[in-house]
């Protein structure tokens, strides 16, 4: 490839990277993560990935495995990405998306 990457190139590369990470992630861990995300979406109006660990999510072999699972929850209609970010204590304070629940029941704890 020559020249600058386009937005389409970057999106395609990102999608491929997420696909590879998801493909190699432990299926049992992915099921656990999806269940935890469901519980968080029911409990909180909005949330940040750091909250998932507070809900008992086990450590994956590869930390990037969480991204495809969160995206799966979004495709299931449980949450949507907001335009907000928050520093992650688990990722050297890098900005991570804040997600808004689409299935919040009003029974859980405070927002992210």
Tab-separated table of C-alpha atoms in Angstrom, residues 27-67:
chain	number	residue	atom	x	y	z
A	27	UNK	CA	-15.322	-18.825	24.503
A	28	UNK	CA	-16.127	-19.386	28.192
A	29	UNK	CA	-14.621	-16.030	29.110
A	30	UNK	CA	-16.586	-14.323	26.314
A	31	UNK	CA	-19.828	-15.857	27.656
A	32	UNK	CA	-18.995	-14.658	31.174
A	33	UNK	CA	-18.166	-11.167	29.870
A	34	UNK	CA	-21.433	-10.948	27.953
A	35	UNK	CA	-23.404	-11.946	31.066
A	36	UNK	CA	-21.571	-9.329	33.146
A	37	UNK	CA	-22.231	-6.648	30.517
A	38	UNK	CA	-25.934	-7.576	30.510
A	39	UNK	CA	-26.071	-7.208	34.305
A	40	UNK	CA	-24.245	-3.861	34.177
A	41	UNK	CA	-26.602	-2.584	31.463
A	42	UNK	CA	-29.586	-3.544	33.597
A	43	UNK	CA	-28.067	-1.900	36.707
A	44	UNK	CA	-26.622	1.351	35.336
A	45	UNK	CA	-27.810	4.114	33.034
A	46	UNK	CA	-24.300	4.487	31.698
A	47	UNK	CA	-21.035	2.747	32.384
A	48	UNK	CA	-17.363	2.494	31.577
A	49	UNK	CA	-15.371	-0.682	30.975
A	50	UNK	CA	-13.627	-0.455	34.372
A	51	UNK	CA	-17.003	-1.178	36.014
A	52	UNK	CA	-17.099	-4.656	34.478
A	53	UNK	CA	-14.253	-5.815	36.712
A	54	UNK	CA	-16.122	-4.512	39.768
A	55	UNK	CA	-18.963	-6.850	38.764
A	56	UNK	CA	-16.624	-9.824	38.959
A	57	UNK	CA	-15.444	-10.230	35.377
A	58	UNK	CA	-12.416	-12.531	35.275
A	59	UNK	CA	-9.191	-11.407	33.629
A	60	UNK	CA	-8.960	-12.558	29.993
A	61	UNK	CA	-5.744	-13.898	28.523
A	62	UNK	CA	-5.743	-10.866	26.219
A	63	UNK	CA	-7.135	-7.559	27.506
A	64	UNK	CA	-8.243	-6.506	24.020
A	65	UNK	CA	-10.781	-9.359	24.042
A	66	UNK	CA	-13.248	-7.110	25.861
A	67	UNK	CA	-13.799	-4.787	22.892
